[in-house]
Amino acid sequence: MKQHNTNDDLISQVKVATSARLHMGFFDLSAAINKFGSLGMSLDAPSTHLTLAKSDFTLMHESVSDYVANIVQHFVKAFNIKQNFSLTMHSVIPAHAGLGSGTQLALAIGVGLNQLFNLEISLAQIATVAKRGKRSGIGIGAFEQGGVLVDSGITNDELPQIALRQNFPDNWRVLLVSDSASKGVHGDAELQAFKLLKPAQNSLRDMMFKEMMPALQRGDLLAFGASMMDLQAYNGEYFAPVQGGHYASRDVAEVLAWLQNNGAPCVGQSSWGPTGFAILSSAEQAENLKKQLQLDFANKTNISFTICCGKNTGASIITS
């Protein structure tokens, strides 16, 4: 997290900005000791941006939805906050799109309240109170430090820890494929899915640490992309029974197939989707593919495309 601090006693306002993350898949869906283990990265957009300020009375700006207000009240009760404050939401990552909106929102609110009232509560404690990071540490890691992240999986019911982090290359780009007509599996349906699915017969743990991340470190997109496709196939096959196929959205699946046929080194779905992604070698390649996609898929008005950079820093927290 990037913090710009004022003297604690003088803090009257906290601004928190955090952005979306890609969850590129679990690499150990077997019944291993360190269950799950996942790969993900922080993006520079879309973002969640909010302002918390001390106030004469507690005020939720009209930009605050009931969902957000419930998160706030949960923290107020858990942290025993008695002081009044106001909350303004400037932007929010789209919900149930596979971009980590819920975790980033909860952490932003929790960290903002912690800073505003000098509560001295750790990020791990905030995540636990918010019931975030139970299966994957990517969202918490993205908020804290950004970059491309590998978490170690679940051990003894503790929050997954970041085992490895690398910067996303400055020249690479991520092309997001969004479907406004679809929502990813979430809530009770997500919990039921994990109860229904049996452990996988194999793990890609060795591939992750011995092939995929070393390829990223040396900037080898072709090798990194080949491993990504293996990781996506592993997850797609495992989750197909509960999401209706390897991808949650048929339209996104069609676009991803097009991208593969037109030179994208790798494609995939983020988390439960429906958002898909391609990792590309340059801004020029991303722009050219986006322009052609907008022509070829003009009839699918529910589909949109966004070019992103990797974000190699955590959330921004500014106090005044």
CSV table of N, CA and C in Angstrom, one decimal, residues 34-38 102-104 123-141 151-162 190-191 194:
chain,number,residue,atom,x,y,z
A,34,ASN,N,-1.5,-27.9,1.3
A,34,ASN,CA,-1.7,-26.5,1.0
A,34,ASN,C,-2.7,-26.4,-0.2
A,35,LYS,N,-4.0,-26.5,0.2
A,35,LYS,CA,-5.0,-26.6,-0.8
A,35,LYS,C,-5.2,-25.3,-1.6
A,36,PHE,N,-5.5,-25.4,-2.8
A,36,PHE,CA,-5.8,-24.3,-3.8
A,36,PHE,C,-4.5,-23.7,-4.3
A,37,GLY,N,-4.0,-22.6,-3.7
A,37,GLY,CA,-2.8,-22.0,-4.3
A,37,GLY,C,-3.2,-21.3,-5.6
A,38,SER,N,-3.0,-20.0,-5.8
A,38,SER,CA,-3.5,-19.4,-6.9
A,38,SER,C,-2.5,-18.3,-7.5
A,102,GLY,N,-15.5,-7.2,-4.6
A,102,GLY,CA,-15.9,-7.3,-3.2
A,102,GLY,C,-14.8,-7.2,-2.2
A,103,THR,N,-13.7,-7.9,-2.5
A,103,THR,CA,-12.5,-7.8,-1.6
A,103,THR,C,-11.9,-6.4,-1.6
A,104,GLN,N,-11.7,-5.8,-2.8
A,104,GLN,CA,-11.1,-4.5,-2.9
A,104,GLN,C,-12.0,-3.5,-2.2
A,123,LEU,N,-3.9,-5.3,8.2
A,123,LEU,CA,-4.7,-5.6,7.0
A,123,LEU,C,-5.2,-7.1,7.1
A,124,ALA,N,-4.5,-8.0,7.7
A,124,ALA,CA,-5.0,-9.3,7.9
A,124,ALA,C,-6.2,-9.4,8.8
A,125,GLN,N,-6.2,-8.6,9.8
A,125,GLN,CA,-7.4,-8.5,10.7
A,125,GLN,C,-8.6,-8.0,10.0
A,126,ILE,N,-8.3,-6.9,9.2
A,126,ILE,CA,-9.4,-6.3,8.4
A,126,ILE,C,-10.0,-7.3,7.4
A,127,ALA,N,-9.1,-8.1,6.8
A,127,ALA,CA,-9.6,-9.1,5.8
A,127,ALA,C,-10.4,-10.2,6.5
A,128,THR,N,-10.0,-10.6,7.7
A,128,THR,CA,-10.7,-11.6,8.5
A,128,THR,C,-12.0,-11.1,8.9
A,129,VAL,N,-12.1,-9.9,9.4
A,129,VAL,CA,-13.4,-9.3,9.8
A,129,VAL,C,-14.4,-9.3,8.6
A,130,ALA,N,-13.8,-8.9,7.4
A,130,ALA,CA,-14.6,-8.8,6.2
A,130,ALA,C,-14.9,-10.2,5.6
A,131,LYS,N,-14.3,-11.2,6.2
A,131,LYS,CA,-14.5,-12.6,5.6
A,131,LYS,C,-14.0,-12.7,4.2
A,132,ARG,N,-12.8,-12.1,4.0
A,132,ARG,CA,-12.2,-12.1,2.7
A,132,ARG,C,-10.9,-12.9,2.7
A,133,GLY,N,-10.5,-13.5,1.5
A,133,GLY,CA,-9.2,-14.2,1.4
A,133,GLY,C,-9.2,-15.6,2.0
A,134,LYS,N,-10.4,-16.2,2.1
A,134,LYS,CA,-10.5,-17.5,2.7
A,134,LYS,C,-9.9,-18.6,1.8
A,135,ARG,N,-10.0,-18.5,0.5
A,135,ARG,CA,-9.4,-19.5,-0.5
A,135,ARG,C,-8.2,-19.0,-1.2
A,136,SER,N,-8.2,-17.6,-1.4
A,136,SER,CA,-7.1,-17.1,-2.2
A,136,SER,C,-6.6,-15.8,-1.6
A,137,GLY,N,-5.3,-15.6,-1.6
A,137,GLY,CA,-4.7,-14.4,-1.1
A,137,GLY,C,-4.4,-13.4,-2.1
A,138,ILE,N,-4.9,-13.6,-3.3
A,138,ILE,CA,-4.5,-12.6,-4.4
A,138,ILE,C,-5.1,-11.3,-4.2
A,139,GLY,N,-6.4,-11.2,-3.8
A,139,GLY,CA,-7.0,-9.9,-3.6
A,139,GLY,C,-6.4,-9.1,-2.5
A,140,ILE,N,-6.0,-9.7,-1.4
A,140,ILE,CA,-5.3,-9.0,-0.3
A,140,ILE,C,-3.9,-8.6,-0.8
A,141,GLY,N,-3.2,-9.5,-1.4
A,141,GLY,CA,-1.9,-9.2,-1.9
A,141,GLY,C,-1.9,-8.1,-2.9
A,151,ASP,N,-0.1,-17.1,-4.4
A,151,ASP,CA,-0.3,-17.4,-3.0
A,151,ASP,C,0.0,-18.9,-2.7
A,152,SER,N,0.3,-19.2,-1.5
A,152,SER,CA,0.8,-20.6,-1.2
A,152,SER,C,-0.4,-21.6,-0.9
A,153,GLY,N,-1.6,-21.1,-0.9
A,153,GLY,CA,-2.7,-22.0,-0.6
A,153,GLY,C,-3.1,-22.0,0.9
A,154,ILE,N,-4.1,-22.8,1.2
A,154,ILE,CA,-4.6,-22.8,2.6
A,154,ILE,C,-3.9,-23.8,3.4
A,155,THR,N,-3.4,-23.4,4.6
A,155,THR,CA,-2.8,-24.3,5.6
A,155,THR,C,-3.4,-24.0,6.9
A,156,ASN,N,-3.9,-25.0,7.6
A,156,ASN,CA,-4.5,-24.9,9.0
A,156,ASN,C,-5.4,-23.7,9.1
A,157,ASP,N,-6.3,-23.5,8.1
A,157,ASP,CA,-7.3,-22.5,8.2
A,157,ASP,C,-6.8,-21.1,8.3
A,158,GLU,N,-5.5,-20.9,8.0
A,158,GLU,CA,-5.0,-19.5,8.0
A,158,GLU,C,-5.2,-18.9,6.6
A,159,LEU,N,-5.2,-17.5,6.6
A,159,LEU,CA,-5.3,-16.8,5.3
A,159,LEU,C,-4.1,-17.2,4.4
A,160,PRO,N,-4.4,-17.5,3.1
A,160,PRO,CA,-3.3,-17.8,2.2
A,160,PRO,C,-2.3,-16.7,2.2
A,161,GLN,N,-1.0,-17.0,2.2
A,161,GLN,CA,0.1,-16.1,2.2
A,161,GLN,C,0.7,-15.9,0.8
A,162,ILE,N,1.2,-14.7,0.5
A,162,ILE,CA,1.8,-14.5,-0.8
A,162,ILE,C,3.2,-15.2,-0.8
A,190,GLU,N,-21.6,-20.0,-5.0
A,190,GLU,CA,-20.1,-20.2,-5.0
A,190,GLU,C,-19.8,-21.2,-3.9
A,191,LEU,N,-20.4,-21.0,-2.7
A,191,LEU,CA,-20.1,-21.9,-1.6
A,191,LEU,C,-20.5,-23.3,-1.9
A,194,PHE,N,-18.1,-25.2,-4.3
A,194,PHE,CA,-16.9,-25.8,-3.7
A,194,PHE,C,-17.3,-27.1,-2.9
